[in-house]
Short mmCIF file of C-alpha atoms in Angstrom, two decimals:
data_model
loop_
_atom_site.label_atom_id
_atom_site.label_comp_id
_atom_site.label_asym_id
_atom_site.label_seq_id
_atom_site.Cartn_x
_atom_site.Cartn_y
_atom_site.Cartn_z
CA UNK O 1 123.93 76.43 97.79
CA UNK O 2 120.68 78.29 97.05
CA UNK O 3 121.37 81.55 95.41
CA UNK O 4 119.46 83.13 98.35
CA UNK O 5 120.30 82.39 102.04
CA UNK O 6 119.44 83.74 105.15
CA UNK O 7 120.30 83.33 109.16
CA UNK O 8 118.58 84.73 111.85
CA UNK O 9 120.20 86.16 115.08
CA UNK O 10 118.23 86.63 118.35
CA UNK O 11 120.03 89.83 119.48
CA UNK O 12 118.09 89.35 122.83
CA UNK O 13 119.80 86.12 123.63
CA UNK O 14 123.02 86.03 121.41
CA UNK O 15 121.98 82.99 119.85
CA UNK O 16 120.39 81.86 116.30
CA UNK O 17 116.46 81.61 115.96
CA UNK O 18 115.41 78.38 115.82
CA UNK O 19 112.56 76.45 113.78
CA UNK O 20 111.51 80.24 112.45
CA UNK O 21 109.51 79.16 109.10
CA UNK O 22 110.61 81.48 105.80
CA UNK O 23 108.77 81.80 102.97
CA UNK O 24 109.82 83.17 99.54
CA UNK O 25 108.18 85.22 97.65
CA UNK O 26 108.49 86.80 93.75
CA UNK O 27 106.30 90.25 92.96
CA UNK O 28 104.21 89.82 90.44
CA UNK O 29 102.61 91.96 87.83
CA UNK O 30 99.96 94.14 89.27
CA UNK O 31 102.37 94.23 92.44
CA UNK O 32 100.94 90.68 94.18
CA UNK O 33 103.09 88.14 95.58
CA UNK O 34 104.05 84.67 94.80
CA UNK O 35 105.12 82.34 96.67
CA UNK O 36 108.02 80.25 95.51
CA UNK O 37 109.78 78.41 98.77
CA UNK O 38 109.47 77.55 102.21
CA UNK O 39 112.06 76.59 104.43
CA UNK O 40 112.58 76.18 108.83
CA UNK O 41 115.85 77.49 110.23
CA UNK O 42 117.75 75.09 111.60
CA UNK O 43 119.91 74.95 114.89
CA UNK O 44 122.21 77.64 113.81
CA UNK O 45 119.30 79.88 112.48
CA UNK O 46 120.18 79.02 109.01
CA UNK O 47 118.42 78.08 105.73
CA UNK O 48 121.15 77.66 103.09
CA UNK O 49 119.01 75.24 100.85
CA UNK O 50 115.41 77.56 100.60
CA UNK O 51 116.04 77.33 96.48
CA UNK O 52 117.81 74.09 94.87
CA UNK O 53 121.08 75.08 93.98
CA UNK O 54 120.35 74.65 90.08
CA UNK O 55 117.49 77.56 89.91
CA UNK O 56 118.63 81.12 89.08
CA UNK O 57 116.21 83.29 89.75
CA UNK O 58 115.03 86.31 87.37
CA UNK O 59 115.72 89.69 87.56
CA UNK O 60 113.04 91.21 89.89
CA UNK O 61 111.36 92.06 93.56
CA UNK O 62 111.50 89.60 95.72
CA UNK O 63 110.17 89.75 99.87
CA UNK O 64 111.19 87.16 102.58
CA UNK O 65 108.89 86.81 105.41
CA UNK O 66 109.63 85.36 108.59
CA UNK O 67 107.43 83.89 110.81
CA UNK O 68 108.53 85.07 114.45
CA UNK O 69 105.45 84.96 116.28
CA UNK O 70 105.17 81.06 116.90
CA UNK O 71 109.19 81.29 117.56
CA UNK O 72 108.17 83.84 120.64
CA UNK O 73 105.08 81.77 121.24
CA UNK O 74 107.44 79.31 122.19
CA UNK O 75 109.45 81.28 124.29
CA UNK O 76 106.76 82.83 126.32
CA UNK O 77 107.80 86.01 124.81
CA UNK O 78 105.13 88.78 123.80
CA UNK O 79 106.56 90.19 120.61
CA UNK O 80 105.64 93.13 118.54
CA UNK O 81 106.42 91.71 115.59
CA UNK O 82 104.03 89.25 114.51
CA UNK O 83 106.34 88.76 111.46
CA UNK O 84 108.72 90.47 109.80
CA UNK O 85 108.95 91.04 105.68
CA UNK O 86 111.91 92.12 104.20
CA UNK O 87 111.83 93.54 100.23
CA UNK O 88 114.64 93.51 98.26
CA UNK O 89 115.91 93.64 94.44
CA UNK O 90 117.46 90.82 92.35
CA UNK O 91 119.65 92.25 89.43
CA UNK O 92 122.49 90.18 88.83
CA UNK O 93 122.58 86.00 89.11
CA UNK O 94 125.25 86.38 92.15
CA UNK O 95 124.23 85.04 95.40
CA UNK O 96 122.22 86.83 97.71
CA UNK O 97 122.46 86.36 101.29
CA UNK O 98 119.80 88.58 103.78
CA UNK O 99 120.04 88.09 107.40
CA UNK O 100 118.08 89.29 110.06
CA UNK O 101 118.91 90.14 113.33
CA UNK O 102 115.83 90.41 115.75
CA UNK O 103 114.51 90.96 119.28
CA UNK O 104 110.59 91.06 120.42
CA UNK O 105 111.09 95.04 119.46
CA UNK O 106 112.87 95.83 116.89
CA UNK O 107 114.74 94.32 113.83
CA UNK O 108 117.49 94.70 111.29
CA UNK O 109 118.48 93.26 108.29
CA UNK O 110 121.68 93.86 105.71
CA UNK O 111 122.81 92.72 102.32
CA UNK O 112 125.08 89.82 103.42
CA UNK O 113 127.92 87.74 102.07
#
């Protein structure tokens, strides 16, 4: 398993999100981002493989962001989110897992198991 993982939860319909592209990225110095993966949720919402299973990432700041304007698009849903970054902290080699639970107005997220 990928030593980050995330799921997605459409709080609006009680179901997972769908084809929702996520991309990886690592901060750099001088504060830019990198981009390291890219991964598509699949029917349970889920990307469990975003990193190979080999690669520990370093110590650092790392940002997921989450495409959820096409995944309204194709809902016929106007959303206020055109996308949705979320920042966080690596400091140990343990797994990581940050979910996201979303709606077309508002959004959460939580340091998962």
């Amino acid at each position: 398993m990928s030593q980050i993982t995330t799921h997605i939860l459409d709080t609006t319909r009680g179901k997972p999100a769908e084809s929702v592209t996520i991309i990886l990225y690592h901060q750099e110095t001088g504060n830019g981002f990198t981009e390291l993966a890219r991964g598509i949720t699949n029917a349970d919402g889920r990307i469990s493989d975003l990193l190979p299973a080999n690669i520990t990432l370093e110590k650092g700041i790392y940002k997921l962001k989450f495409e959820t304007l096409a995944y309204y698009d194709r809902q016929m849903l106007i959303t206020f989110y055109p996308f949705v970054e979320i920042v966080f902290e690596i400091i140990t080699d343990e797994h990581y897992h940050v979910p996201l639970l979303l709606n077309p107005y508002g959004y959460s997220t939580y340091r998962g198991s």
